[in-house]
mmCIF file of C-alpha atoms and ligand atoms in Angstrom:
data_model
loop_
_atom_site.group_PDB
_atom_site.id
_atom_site.type_symbol
_atom_site.label_atom_id
_atom_site.label_comp_id
_atom_site.label_asym_id
_atom_site.label_seq_id
_atom_site.Cartn_x
_atom_site.Cartn_y
_atom_site.Cartn_z
ATOM 1 C CA MET A 23 -19.357 -90.167 -5.384
ATOM 2 C CA LYS A 24 -16.834 -87.173 -5.667
ATOM 3 C CA TYR A 25 -18.524 -83.942 -4.778
ATOM 4 C CA ASP A 26 -17.827 -80.427 -3.735
ATOM 5 C CA PHE A 27 -20.709 -78.194 -2.634
ATOM 6 C CA HIS A 28 -18.938 -74.870 -1.686
ATOM 7 C CA CYS A 29 -16.102 -73.324 -3.675
ATOM 8 C CA HIS A 30 -15.801 -69.637 -5.743
ATOM 9 C CA SER A 31 -14.847 -68.298 -9.010
ATOM 10 C CA ASP A 32 -13.479 -65.290 -10.376
ATOM 11 C CA PHE A 33 -17.064 -63.508 -10.162
ATOM 12 C CA SER A 34 -16.563 -63.347 -6.531
ATOM 13 C CA ASP A 35 -13.272 -63.702 -4.872
ATOM 14 C CA GLY A 36 -11.996 -66.827 -6.175
ATOM 15 C CA LYS A 37 -9.031 -66.770 -8.662
ATOM 16 C CA LEU A 38 -10.237 -69.365 -11.352
ATOM 17 C CA SER A 39 -12.864 -68.291 -14.338
ATOM 18 C CA PRO A 40 -15.971 -70.613 -14.181
ATOM 19 C CA LEU A 41 -14.494 -73.068 -16.903
ATOM 20 C CA ASP A 42 -10.995 -73.140 -15.414
ATOM 21 C CA LEU A 43 -13.106 -74.177 -12.279
ATOM 22 C CA VAL A 44 -14.735 -76.809 -14.282
ATOM 23 C CA ASN A 45 -11.524 -78.306 -15.828
ATOM 24 C CA TYR A 46 -10.013 -78.029 -12.390
ATOM 25 C CA ALA A 47 -12.609 -80.030 -10.934
ATOM 26 C CA LEU A 48 -12.627 -82.903 -13.664
ATOM 27 C CA GLU A 49 -8.988 -83.253 -13.069
ATOM 28 C CA ARG A 50 -9.717 -84.082 -9.232
ATOM 29 C CA ASN A 51 -12.564 -86.490 -10.753
ATOM 30 C CA ILE A 52 -15.489 -84.203 -8.862
ATOM 31 C CA GLU A 53 -18.701 -85.391 -10.490
ATOM 32 C CA LEU A 54 -20.654 -83.214 -8.857
ATOM 33 C CA LEU A 55 -19.699 -79.392 -7.854
ATOM 34 C CA ALA A 56 -21.413 -76.548 -6.556
ATOM 35 C CA LEU A 57 -20.416 -73.418 -7.616
ATOM 36 C CA THR A 58 -21.275 -70.784 -4.404
ATOM 37 C CA ASP A 59 -19.719 -67.775 -5.338
ATOM 38 C CA HIS A 60 -20.120 -64.703 -2.676
ATOM 39 C CA ASP A 61 -23.460 -62.943 -3.562
ATOM 40 C CA THR A 62 -23.487 -63.838 -7.286
ATOM 41 C CA ILE A 63 -25.011 -66.281 -9.343
ATOM 42 C CA SER A 64 -23.647 -64.681 -12.393
ATOM 43 C CA GLY A 65 -20.703 -67.403 -12.620
ATOM 44 C CA LEU A 66 -22.821 -70.584 -13.279
ATOM 45 C CA LYS A 67 -24.336 -69.804 -16.919
ATOM 46 C CA ALA A 68 -20.830 -70.184 -18.587
ATOM 47 C CA ALA A 69 -19.848 -73.072 -16.491
ATOM 48 C CA GLN A 70 -22.906 -74.788 -17.487
ATOM 49 C CA GLN A 71 -22.897 -74.313 -20.866
ATOM 50 C CA TYR A 72 -19.408 -75.375 -20.999
ATOM 51 C CA ILE A 73 -20.190 -78.578 -19.403
ATOM 52 C CA THR A 74 -23.139 -79.212 -21.828
ATOM 53 C CA ASP A 75 -21.511 -78.177 -25.151
ATOM 54 C CA ASN A 76 -18.519 -80.371 -24.648
ATOM 55 C CA HIS A 77 -20.381 -83.007 -23.009
ATOM 56 C CA LEU A 78 -18.124 -82.922 -19.853
ATOM 57 C CA PRO A 79 -18.812 -85.765 -17.175
ATOM 58 C CA ILE A 80 -19.332 -83.313 -14.192
ATOM 59 C CA HIS A 81 -22.949 -82.263 -13.080
ATOM 60 C CA LEU A 82 -23.006 -78.708 -12.163
ATOM 61 C CA LEU A 83 -25.267 -77.613 -8.900
ATOM 62 C CA ASN A 84 -26.603 -73.933 -9.010
ATOM 63 C CA GLY A 85 -25.250 -72.356 -5.697
ATOM 64 C CA ILE A 86 -24.351 -69.509 -3.729
ATOM 65 C CA GLU A 87 -22.947 -68.091 -1.047
ATOM 66 C CA ILE A 88 -24.639 -65.176 0.729
ATOM 67 C CA SER A 89 -23.438 -62.848 3.467
ATOM 68 C CA ALA A 90 -26.200 -62.363 5.850
ATOM 69 C CA LEU A 91 -26.467 -60.322 9.210
ATOM 70 C CA ALA A 92 -27.827 -62.695 12.149
ATOM 71 C CA GLU A 93 -28.422 -61.701 15.842
ATOM 72 C CA TYR A 94 -24.698 -61.935 16.932
ATOM 73 C CA GLY A 95 -23.316 -60.485 13.420
ATOM 74 C CA GLU A 96 -22.328 -61.587 10.218
ATOM 75 C CA ILE A 97 -22.599 -65.090 9.410
ATOM 76 C CA HIS A 98 -22.321 -67.008 5.404
ATOM 77 C CA ILE A 99 -25.499 -68.945 4.069
ATOM 78 C CA VAL A 100 -25.069 -70.967 0.925
ATOM 79 C CA GLY A 101 -27.881 -72.047 -0.997
ATOM 80 C CA LEU A 102 -27.716 -75.498 -3.497
ATOM 81 C CA GLY A 103 -30.000 -76.350 -6.034
ATOM 82 C CA LEU A 104 -31.221 -72.759 -6.994
ATOM 83 C CA ASP A 105 -32.975 -71.665 -10.037
ATOM 84 C CA ARG A 106 -30.675 -69.049 -11.686
ATOM 85 C CA GLU A 107 -33.334 -67.572 -13.717
ATOM 86 C CA ASN A 108 -35.448 -66.191 -10.293
ATOM 87 C CA THR A 109 -35.767 -62.650 -10.998
ATOM 88 C CA HIS A 110 -36.528 -61.724 -7.219
ATOM 89 C CA LEU A 111 -33.135 -63.684 -6.092
ATOM 90 C CA ILE A 112 -31.321 -61.711 -9.085
ATOM 91 C CA ASN A 113 -32.653 -58.342 -7.979
ATOM 92 C CA ARG A 114 -31.948 -58.561 -4.161
ATOM 93 C CA LEU A 115 -28.519 -60.000 -5.204
ATOM 94 C CA SER A 116 -27.711 -56.854 -7.266
ATOM 95 C CA GLN A 117 -28.660 -54.785 -4.442
ATOM 96 C CA GLN A 118 -26.255 -56.384 -2.091
ATOM 97 C CA GLN A 119 -23.617 -56.153 -4.911
ATOM 98 C CA GLU A 120 -24.006 -52.513 -4.847
ATOM 99 C CA GLU A 121 -23.930 -52.500 -1.250
ATOM 100 C CA ARG A 122 -20.451 -54.388 -1.448
ATOM 101 C CA TRP A 123 -19.141 -50.991 -3.871
ATOM 102 C CA THR A 124 -20.439 -48.677 -1.387
ATOM 103 C CA ARG A 125 -18.481 -50.639 1.726
ATOM 104 C CA ALA A 126 -15.774 -50.517 -0.822
ATOM 105 C CA LYS A 127 -15.822 -46.916 -1.119
ATOM 106 C CA ALA A 128 -16.284 -46.077 2.524
ATOM 107 C CA ILE A 129 -13.538 -48.170 3.354
ATOM 108 C CA ASP A 130 -11.219 -46.690 0.743
ATOM 109 C CA ALA A 131 -12.221 -43.305 2.135
ATOM 110 C CA LYS A 132 -11.234 -44.533 5.615
ATOM 111 C CA LEU A 133 -7.935 -45.759 4.005
ATOM 112 C CA ILE A 134 -7.248 -42.584 2.408
ATOM 113 C CA LYS A 135 -7.217 -41.376 5.966
ATOM 114 C CA CYS A 136 -4.445 -43.768 7.308
ATOM 115 C CA GLY A 137 -2.375 -42.656 4.348
ATOM 116 C CA VAL A 138 -3.005 -45.231 1.970
ATOM 117 C CA GLU A 139 -4.050 -44.332 -1.546
ATOM 118 C CA GLY A 140 -5.364 -45.961 -4.678
ATOM 119 C CA VAL A 141 -7.234 -48.877 -3.396
ATOM 120 C CA TYR A 142 -10.539 -47.792 -4.953
ATOM 121 C CA GLN A 143 -9.192 -47.247 -8.250
ATOM 122 C CA SER A 144 -7.194 -50.619 -8.235
ATOM 123 C CA LEU A 145 -10.824 -52.247 -7.466
ATOM 124 C CA GLN A 146 -12.089 -50.772 -10.218
ATOM 125 C CA ASP A 147 -9.446 -52.033 -12.619
ATOM 126 C CA ASN A 148 -9.579 -55.338 -11.153
ATOM 127 C CA VAL A 149 -12.871 -56.676 -10.258
ATOM 128 C CA LYS A 150 -14.899 -58.672 -12.470
ATOM 129 C CA GLN A 151 -18.338 -58.354 -10.572
ATOM 130 C CA VAL A 152 -18.345 -59.012 -6.778
ATOM 131 C CA VAL A 153 -16.345 -56.937 -4.754
ATOM 132 C CA THR A 154 -14.806 -58.323 -1.525
ATOM 133 C CA ARG A 155 -12.332 -57.370 1.135
ATOM 134 C CA THR A 156 -9.917 -60.454 -0.650
ATOM 135 C CA HIS A 157 -10.081 -57.747 -3.329
ATOM 136 C CA ILE A 158 -9.035 -55.063 -1.134
ATOM 137 C CA ALA A 159 -6.395 -56.934 0.559
ATOM 138 C CA ASN A 160 -5.179 -58.008 -3.076
ATOM 139 C CA SER A 161 -4.763 -53.862 -3.592
ATOM 140 C CA LEU A 162 -3.193 -53.325 -0.632
ATOM 141 C CA VAL A 163 -0.417 -56.123 -1.372
ATOM 142 C CA GLN A 164 0.041 -54.613 -5.086
ATOM 143 C CA LEU A 165 0.243 -50.775 -4.001
ATOM 144 C CA GLY A 166 2.767 -52.190 -1.909
ATOM 145 C CA PHE A 167 0.867 -51.310 1.768
ATOM 146 C CA ALA A 168 1.259 -54.734 3.064
ATOM 147 C CA LYS A 169 3.867 -57.558 2.189
ATOM 148 C CA ASP A 170 1.044 -60.199 1.979
ATOM 149 C CA MET A 171 -2.816 -60.984 2.427
ATOM 150 C CA GLN A 172 -2.619 -62.248 5.869
ATOM 151 C CA GLN A 173 -0.559 -58.516 6.843
ATOM 152 C CA ALA A 174 -3.224 -56.748 4.933
ATOM 153 C CA PHE A 175 -6.170 -58.222 6.811
ATOM 154 C CA LYS A 176 -4.097 -57.932 10.196
ATOM 155 C CA ARG A 177 -3.370 -54.430 9.431
ATOM 156 C CA TYR A 178 -6.392 -52.571 7.752
ATOM 157 C CA ILE A 179 -9.679 -54.711 7.192
ATOM 158 C CA GLY A 180 -9.582 -57.881 9.619
ATOM 159 C CA LYS A 181 -11.299 -57.861 12.253
ATOM 160 C CA GLN A 182 -8.487 -56.507 14.541
ATOM 161 C CA GLY A 183 -7.543 -54.235 12.035
ATOM 162 C CA ARG A 184 -7.785 -50.054 11.908
ATOM 163 C CA VAL A 185 -10.573 -49.929 9.331
ATOM 164 C CA LYS A 186 -14.264 -50.629 10.368
ATOM 165 C CA VAL A 187 -16.731 -50.047 8.366
ATOM 166 C CA SER A 188 -20.291 -51.585 9.162
ATOM 167 C CA LYS A 189 -22.397 -54.238 7.296
ATOM 168 C CA ASN A 190 -25.651 -53.772 5.887
ATOM 169 C CA TRP A 191 -25.801 -57.530 4.301
ATOM 170 C CA ILE A 192 -29.189 -59.133 3.986
ATOM 171 C CA PRO A 193 -30.614 -60.245 7.475
ATOM 172 C CA MET A 194 -30.633 -64.085 7.963
ATOM 173 C CA ASP A 195 -34.631 -64.954 7.757
ATOM 174 C CA GLU A 196 -34.684 -63.000 4.278
ATOM 175 C CA ALA A 197 -31.445 -64.745 3.107
ATOM 176 C CA ILE A 198 -32.957 -68.126 3.944
ATOM 177 C CA GLN A 199 -36.367 -67.433 2.283
ATOM 178 C CA LEU A 200 -34.614 -65.720 -0.748
ATOM 179 C CA ILE A 201 -32.669 -69.135 -1.369
ATOM 180 C CA LYS A 202 -35.765 -71.035 -0.898
ATOM 181 C CA GLN A 203 -38.217 -69.225 -3.071
ATOM 182 C CA ALA A 204 -35.936 -69.932 -5.724
ATOM 183 C CA GLY A 205 -35.997 -73.459 -4.914
ATOM 184 C CA GLY A 206 -32.848 -73.949 -3.346
ATOM 185 C CA THR A 207 -31.556 -75.405 0.222
ATOM 186 C CA ALA A 208 -30.356 -73.083 2.521
ATOM 187 C CA VAL A 209 -26.803 -73.917 4.538
ATOM 188 C CA LEU A 210 -25.146 -72.340 7.403
ATOM 189 C CA ALA A 211 -21.764 -71.952 6.558
ATOM 190 C CA HIS A 212 -18.554 -73.113 8.131
ATOM 191 C CA PRO A 213 -20.448 -72.694 11.651
ATOM 192 C CA THR A 214 -17.053 -72.505 13.973
ATOM 193 C CA ARG A 215 -15.652 -69.746 11.828
ATOM 194 C CA TYR A 216 -17.633 -67.080 13.297
ATOM 195 C CA PRO A 217 -16.238 -65.553 16.483
ATOM 196 C CA LEU A 218 -18.843 -66.768 18.984
ATOM 197 C CA SER A 219 -19.095 -68.753 22.088
ATOM 198 C CA ASN A 220 -20.631 -72.192 21.866
ATOM 199 C CA ARG A 221 -23.717 -70.739 23.882
ATOM 200 C CA LYS A 222 -24.079 -67.959 21.142
ATOM 201 C CA LEU A 223 -23.426 -70.557 18.475
ATOM 202 C CA SER A 224 -26.079 -72.805 19.358
ATOM 203 C CA TYR A 225 -28.547 -70.544 19.587
ATOM 204 C CA LEU A 226 -27.608 -69.324 15.879
ATOM 205 C CA ILE A 227 -28.106 -72.918 14.729
ATOM 206 C CA GLU A 228 -31.328 -73.148 16.585
ATOM 207 C CA SER A 229 -32.534 -69.867 14.772
ATOM 208 C CA PHE A 230 -31.166 -70.680 11.716
ATOM 209 C CA ALA A 231 -33.364 -73.677 11.800
ATOM 210 C CA CYS A 232 -36.384 -72.021 13.032
ATOM 211 C CA GLU A 233 -36.203 -69.228 10.172
ATOM 212 C CA GLY A 234 -36.430 -72.570 7.815
ATOM 213 C CA GLY A 235 -32.990 -73.143 7.426
ATOM 214 C CA ASP A 236 -32.347 -76.473 6.069
ATOM 215 C CA ALA A 237 -28.639 -78.120 6.754
ATOM 216 C CA ILE A 238 -25.224 -77.018 8.325
ATOM 217 C CA GLU A 239 -21.794 -77.792 6.908
ATOM 218 C CA LEU A 240 -20.435 -80.469 8.937
ATOM 219 C CA SER A 241 -17.336 -80.977 7.405
ATOM 220 C CA TYR A 242 -14.632 -78.399 5.836
ATOM 221 C CA PRO A 243 -11.035 -77.744 6.122
ATOM 222 C CA SER A 244 -9.672 -77.108 9.396
ATOM 223 C CA LEU A 245 -12.258 -78.645 11.313
ATOM 224 C CA ASN A 246 -11.380 -81.379 13.983
ATOM 225 C CA LYS A 247 -12.674 -84.163 15.335
ATOM 226 C CA ASP A 248 -14.146 -82.644 18.272
ATOM 227 C CA LYS A 249 -15.863 -79.681 16.879
ATOM 228 C CA MET A 250 -17.351 -81.722 14.119
ATOM 229 C CA GLU A 251 -19.130 -83.867 16.873
ATOM 230 C CA TRP A 252 -20.306 -80.986 18.664
ATOM 231 C CA LEU A 253 -21.559 -79.336 15.454
ATOM 232 C CA GLU A 254 -23.319 -83.043 14.968
ATOM 233 C CA LEU A 255 -25.244 -82.953 18.111
ATOM 234 C CA HIS A 256 -26.485 -79.502 17.395
ATOM 235 C CA ARG A 257 -27.156 -80.840 13.844
ATOM 236 C CA GLU A 258 -29.622 -83.700 15.186
ATOM 237 C CA LYS A 259 -31.124 -81.593 17.933
ATOM 238 C CA ASN A 260 -32.217 -79.063 14.953
ATOM 239 C CA ARG A 261 -33.286 -81.739 12.745
ATOM 240 C CA LEU A 262 -30.826 -80.234 10.063
ATOM 241 C CA LEU A 263 -29.184 -82.000 7.266
ATOM 242 C CA ALA A 264 -25.494 -81.973 6.845
ATOM 243 C CA SER A 265 -23.450 -80.749 3.918
ATOM 244 C CA SER A 266 -19.897 -80.310 3.176
ATOM 245 C CA GLY A 267 -17.512 -78.367 0.706
ATOM 246 C CA SER A 268 -13.873 -76.872 0.567
ATOM 247 C CA ASP A 269 -14.540 -73.466 0.541
ATOM 248 C CA PHE A 270 -11.898 -73.527 -2.576
ATOM 249 C CA HIS A 271 -10.796 -70.110 -3.580
ATOM 250 C CA TYR A 272 -7.382 -71.035 -5.366
ATOM 251 C CA PRO A 273 -5.395 -73.793 -6.008
ATOM 252 C CA ASN A 274 -1.306 -74.434 -4.267
ATOM 253 C CA LEU A 275 -2.856 -73.644 -0.989
ATOM 254 C CA ARG A 276 -1.541 -76.176 1.631
ATOM 255 C CA TRP A 277 -4.443 -76.139 3.620
ATOM 256 C CA THR A 278 -7.117 -77.133 1.169
ATOM 257 C CA ASP A 279 -7.843 -77.932 -2.339
ATOM 258 C CA LEU A 280 -11.413 -78.550 -4.351
ATOM 259 C CA GLY A 281 -13.005 -81.769 -3.178
ATOM 260 C CA ARG A 282 -10.796 -81.928 -0.386
ATOM 261 C CA PHE A 283 -12.601 -82.224 3.297
ATOM 262 C CA PRO A 284 -13.070 -84.473 6.230
ATOM 263 C CA PRO A 285 -15.328 -87.484 5.514
ATOM 264 C CA ILE A 286 -18.559 -87.671 7.241
ATOM 265 C CA ASP A 287 -20.046 -90.760 8.802
ATOM 266 C CA ILE A 288 -22.281 -92.041 5.925
ATOM 267 C CA LYS A 289 -25.163 -92.546 8.749
ATOM 268 C CA ILE A 290 -25.449 -88.818 8.762
ATOM 269 C CA PRO A 291 -28.365 -87.457 6.459
ATOM 270 C CA HIS A 292 -26.606 -85.349 4.248
ATOM 271 C CA VAL A 293 -28.114 -82.756 1.482
ATOM 272 C CA LEU A 294 -26.192 -85.109 -1.135
ATOM 273 C CA GLU A 295 -29.338 -87.504 -0.796
ATOM 274 C CA LYS A 296 -32.060 -84.867 -0.910
ATOM 275 C CA LEU A 297 -31.222 -82.830 -3.621
ATOM 276 C CA ASN A 298 -32.483 -82.858 -6.663
ATOM 277 C CA THR A 299 -29.544 -83.251 -8.512
ATOM 278 C CA PRO A 300 -29.101 -85.257 -12.156
ATOM 279 C CA VAL A 301 -26.883 -87.442 -10.491
ATOM 280 C CA ASN A 302 -29.815 -88.315 -7.720
ATOM 281 C CA ASN A 303 -32.600 -88.476 -10.779
ATOM 282 C CA LEU A 304 -30.229 -91.084 -12.290
ATOM 283 C CA ASN A 305 -30.756 -93.730 -9.423
HETATM 284 P P1 AMP B 19 -15.940 -59.869 2.278
HETATM 285 O O1 AMP B 19 -17.489 -60.553 2.101
HETATM 286 O O2 AMP B 19 -15.984 -58.711 1.407
HETATM 287 O O3 AMP B 19 -16.160 -59.312 3.455
HETATM 288 O O4 AMP B 19 -14.796 -60.638 2.280
HETATM 289 C C1 AMP B 19 -14.624 -62.000 2.889
HETATM 290 C C2 AMP B 19 -13.116 -62.882 2.112
HETATM 291 O O5 AMP B 19 -12.216 -62.835 2.714
HETATM 292 C C3 AMP B 19 -14.191 -64.149 2.637
HETATM 293 O O6 AMP B 19 -14.696 -64.807 1.977
HETATM 294 C C4 AMP B 19 -12.294 -64.824 2.914
HETATM 295 O O7 AMP B 19 -12.451 -65.460 1.284
HETATM 296 C C5 AMP B 19 -11.779 -63.744 2.547
HETATM 297 N N1 AMP B 19 -11.065 -63.702 4.298
HETATM 298 C C6 AMP B 19 -11.711 -62.937 5.447
HETATM 299 N N2 AMP B 19 -10.640 -62.760 6.509
HETATM 300 C C7 AMP B 19 -9.559 -63.264 5.715
HETATM 301 C C8 AMP B 19 -8.048 -63.853 6.188
HETATM 302 N N3 AMP B 19 -7.643 -63.110 7.358
HETATM 303 N N4 AMP B 19 -7.434 -64.306 5.326
HETATM 304 C C9 AMP B 19 -7.126 -64.271 4.226
HETATM 305 N N5 AMP B 19 -8.970 -64.344 3.469
HETATM 306 C C10 AMP B 19 -9.367 -63.547 4.276
HETATM 307 MN MN1 MN B 20 -13.854 -65.633 0.259
HETATM 308 MN MN1 MN B 21 -17.884 -68.135 3.941
HETATM 309 MN MN1 MN B 22 -16.743 -69.691 1.326
#
C-alpha cells in the first residue's frame, strides 16, 4: 500500500492547500496520507470533508509535527492518528502558535536593526495560520534582501545566520504526552537532521523512548544507507517502531516528492501495522 506519514500544507509552511494536497496525493496513487503540519491540526477538517464528500479513494490520518525542546535543543515530534477534536491539544497548540508570532516579532525587530524593513507586515499579509521561518525567508526574498530561500536562511535566520532568537517550544516530555492523551502515536521526526553527535543522538533516542515516545522515522529523503542502519540499531535497542515519510512541502523539488522515501526492510516493525487506521480495520 502506498502511504506517506509526513507532509505539510499551507496551514503551516507547505504551499498546497489541504484540498490540493489530497488531489496531489491521489495523482501519486497514495492510499493513506498523514497531514502533519507544524504545530497545527487545523487543515485536517477540510481535507477529510473533501475526501468524504467526494468518496475519494484515499484515507487521511490525522497528524501533526510539533516543535519541541529536548535536552540538546530543538527537535520535531510527529503525532499520528490523533483525535482532532481534543481540547487540550487544540489549546496547547494555540499557545505555541502565539509563541511563533511572538518569535516572528522578535526576529523582525532584529532584522530592522540589520536594515531589513517590512518583514512583519509581509507575514501579516501572507501567513494563513502558523508562521514559520520558511515564511520569513520568503518575505526576505520577496522584499529583495536575499536572492533565494537558501541565501535568506544562510544570511539571516539559519543556524549560522546573524539573527538569533531563543525558542520557547513545548518541552519534549509534554509534547509526547500531548500527542498520546489525544490518542496519537508519537514519532521522533528525521533524527539525523539535528546538529548532534552520534553520542548525543543516541541519548536523544533513548530519552524519547523513556518519556513514552513510540516510534522514530527510519526512512526519509536524503537519509543514506549507513545512517538508516545506525538508526535501525537504536530503534531496536529502544523497542521503538519505525515510521517513514517524505516531509513534502511543495512540488517540483528534485530531492523529494510526496510518497517518495527509501524502502524499509519489511521485517522491521512499522507504525503502519500498529495504527488504528481504516486500512488496517479492513484487514
Ligand atoms: P521554524 O519551525 O519556524 O523554525 O521553521 C523551520 C522550517 O524551515 C522547517 O520546517 C523547514 O521547512 C524550513 N527550513 C529550515 N532550514 C531551512 C533551510 N536551510 N532552507 C530551507 N528551508 C529550511
Ligand atoms: Mn517545514
Ligand atoms: Mn521537521
Ligand atoms: Mn516536516
